[in-house]
Amino acid sequence: MINLLNVQVSPRRDKSLSRNLSETFISHLNDFDSDLEIVHRDLSKVPPQFVDLNWIASAFTDSSERSHEQRKILHKSDKYIDEIRWAEIIVIGTPMFNYGMPAALKAWIDQIARISETFSFDLNRGDFPIEPILKNKKLVVLTSSGEFGFDEGEIRETQNHLIPHLRTCSHYLGVDKKKDLYHIGIEFQEFKDDRHQKSIKNAHQKAQRLAEEISFCDKNLEKVS
Ligand SMILES: Cc1cc2nc3c(=O)[nH]c(=O)nc-3n(C[C@H](O)[C@H](O)[C@H](O)COP(=O)(O)O)c2cc1C
């Protein structure tokens, strides 16, 4: 049994390339692991609230001392965090918007980065007081962009603020960014040429292979434990 949280961001619904790529990944994982359980979180249908002053005050009030009103303010954040806790694999299907993540996805990250829930803070740790609380999750990020060349060593590497940002925040999701974060991206959407078609094909093939790889790892882990 694998618990999978499917976070989708694109407002383009059935025209969305990142949603389509996510479907390929999830349906292949389902072929290999028929007891996949999925929770869907659509951030474009119902965007998370932005963090405001009352939210910050509520999050930084000890849970035993929170008022009824403060608990209500954190209710949605609690729900998002419960979904992450439950999940073993988190899929994020997202477009690149203005070289970074769409605002709805950033708002979700802001809602789930919570003291005493997803991270602890202790100045005794010196210059790195933050430590993640959640562990052992895999993050699969499936993206689409209009331009191209955002990977390491490519022509727009320094303009990519989507994957580096998600990588930096991935510890809040319980993800070891060095070994448990996977990214597959479609590029060239705005060029609508052969390179785009090739990129779609390659990305879907990679998504299928990744599903196989992850399900294989999962089965081996089950055997060991
Ligand atoms: C508001 C907006 C901002 C965008 N910004 C960028 C960008 O900075 N860089 C880029 O390569 N593509 C950009 N694009 C193109 C999208 O990333 C591209 O259309 C992608 O396929 C959208 O994902 P989707 O097909 O899953 O909806 C932008 C598109 C929109 C609508």
PDB file of C-alpha atoms and ligand atoms in Angstrom, residues 10-13 15-19 94-100 143-148 150 186 189-190 196, ligand 1:
ATOM      1  CA  SER A  10      -2.254  24.516 -13.159  1.00  0.00           C
ATOM      2  CA  PRO A  11      -5.404  26.556 -13.852  1.00  0.00           C
ATOM      3  CA  ARG A  12      -5.478  25.138 -17.416  1.00  0.00           C
ATOM      4  CA  ARG A  13      -7.336  21.983 -16.367  1.00  0.00           C
ATOM      5  CA  LYS A  15      -5.177  21.533 -21.409  1.00  0.00           C
ATOM      6  CA  SER A  16      -2.490  21.459 -18.736  1.00  0.00           C
ATOM      7  CA  LEU A  17       0.709  19.636 -19.654  1.00  0.00           C
ATOM      8  CA  SER A  18       1.869  19.320 -16.029  1.00  0.00           C
ATOM      9  CA  ARG A  19      -1.468  17.766 -15.001  1.00  0.00           C
ATOM     10  CA  THR A  94       2.978  22.658 -11.566  1.00  0.00           C
ATOM     11  CA  PRO A  95       3.624  25.157 -14.348  1.00  0.00           C
ATOM     12  CA  MET A  96       6.518  27.593 -14.232  1.00  0.00           C
ATOM     13  CA  PHE A  97       5.031  31.075 -13.798  1.00  0.00           C
ATOM     14  CA  ASN A  98       7.332  34.087 -14.083  1.00  0.00           C
ATOM     15  CA  TYR A  99      10.359  31.847 -13.567  1.00  0.00           C
ATOM     16  CA  GLY A 100       9.130  30.502 -10.261  1.00  0.00           C
ATOM     17  CA  THR A 143       6.475  20.667 -14.486  1.00  0.00           C
ATOM     18  CA  SER A 144       5.831  22.448 -17.726  1.00  0.00           C
ATOM     19  CA  SER A 145       7.415  25.644 -19.014  1.00  0.00           C
ATOM     20  CA  GLY A 146       7.024  27.796 -22.109  1.00  0.00           C
ATOM     21  CA  GLU A 147      10.739  28.349 -22.567  1.00  0.00           C
ATOM     22  CA  PHE A 148      13.573  25.843 -22.187  1.00  0.00           C
ATOM     23  CA  PHE A 150      16.381  25.567 -17.122  1.00  0.00           C
ATOM     24  CA  ILE A 186       8.192  19.469 -20.279  1.00  0.00           C
ATOM     25  CA  GLN A 189       5.427  24.934 -24.732  1.00  0.00           C
ATOM     26  CA  GLU A 190       5.477  28.478 -26.145  1.00  0.00           C
ATOM     27  CA  HIS A 196       8.121  20.723 -27.789  1.00  0.00           C
TER      28      HIS A 196
HETATM   29  C1  LIG B   1       1.080  33.653 -16.062  1.00  0.00           C
HETATM   30  C2  LIG B   1       2.069  32.818 -16.823  1.00  0.00           C
HETATM   31  C3  LIG B   1       3.423  32.987 -16.574  1.00  0.00           C
HETATM   32  C4  LIG B   1       4.353  32.207 -17.258  1.00  0.00           C
HETATM   33  N1  LIG B   1       5.681  32.364 -17.010  1.00  0.00           N
HETATM   34  C5  LIG B   1       6.586  31.583 -17.653  1.00  0.00           C
HETATM   35  C6  LIG B   1       7.967  31.724 -17.375  1.00  0.00           C
HETATM   36  O1  LIG B   1       8.410  32.546 -16.600  1.00  0.00           O
HETATM   37  N2  LIG B   1       8.830  30.920 -18.026  1.00  0.00           N
HETATM   38  C7  LIG B   1       8.412  29.960 -18.912  1.00  0.00           C
HETATM   39  O2  LIG B   1       9.240  29.240 -19.446  1.00  0.00           O
HETATM   40  N3  LIG B   1       7.099  29.803 -19.155  1.00  0.00           N
HETATM   41  C8  LIG B   1       6.178  30.586 -18.557  1.00  0.00           C
HETATM   42  N4  LIG B   1       4.847  30.429 -18.809  1.00  0.00           N
HETATM   43  C9  LIG B   1       4.421  29.341 -19.712  1.00  0.00           C
HETATM   44  C10 LIG B   1       3.920  28.140 -18.921  1.00  0.00           C
HETATM   45  O3  LIG B   1       4.893  27.685 -18.017  1.00  0.00           O
HETATM   46  C11 LIG B   1       3.512  27.033 -19.888  1.00  0.00           C
HETATM   47  O4  LIG B   1       2.420  27.480 -20.645  1.00  0.00           O
HETATM   48  C12 LIG B   1       3.174  25.732 -19.196  1.00  0.00           C
HETATM   49  O5  LIG B   1       2.905  24.757 -20.172  1.00  0.00           O
HETATM   50  C13 LIG B   1       1.977  25.885 -18.263  1.00  0.00           C
HETATM   51  O6  LIG B   1       1.764  24.679 -17.562  1.00  0.00           O
HETATM   52  P1  LIG B   1       0.449  23.822 -17.808  1.00  0.00           P
HETATM   53  O7  LIG B   1       0.480  23.396 -19.265  1.00  0.00           O
HETATM   54  O8  LIG B   1       0.544  22.687 -16.889  1.00  0.00           O
HETATM   55  O9  LIG B   1      -0.720  24.707 -17.532  1.00  0.00           O
HETATM   56  C14 LIG B   1       3.903  31.223 -18.184  1.00  0.00           C
HETATM   57  C15 LIG B   1       2.535  31.080 -18.423  1.00  0.00           C
HETATM   58  C16 LIG B   1       1.623  31.873 -17.757  1.00  0.00           C
HETATM   59  C17 LIG B   1       0.160  31.682 -18.031  1.00  0.00           C
END
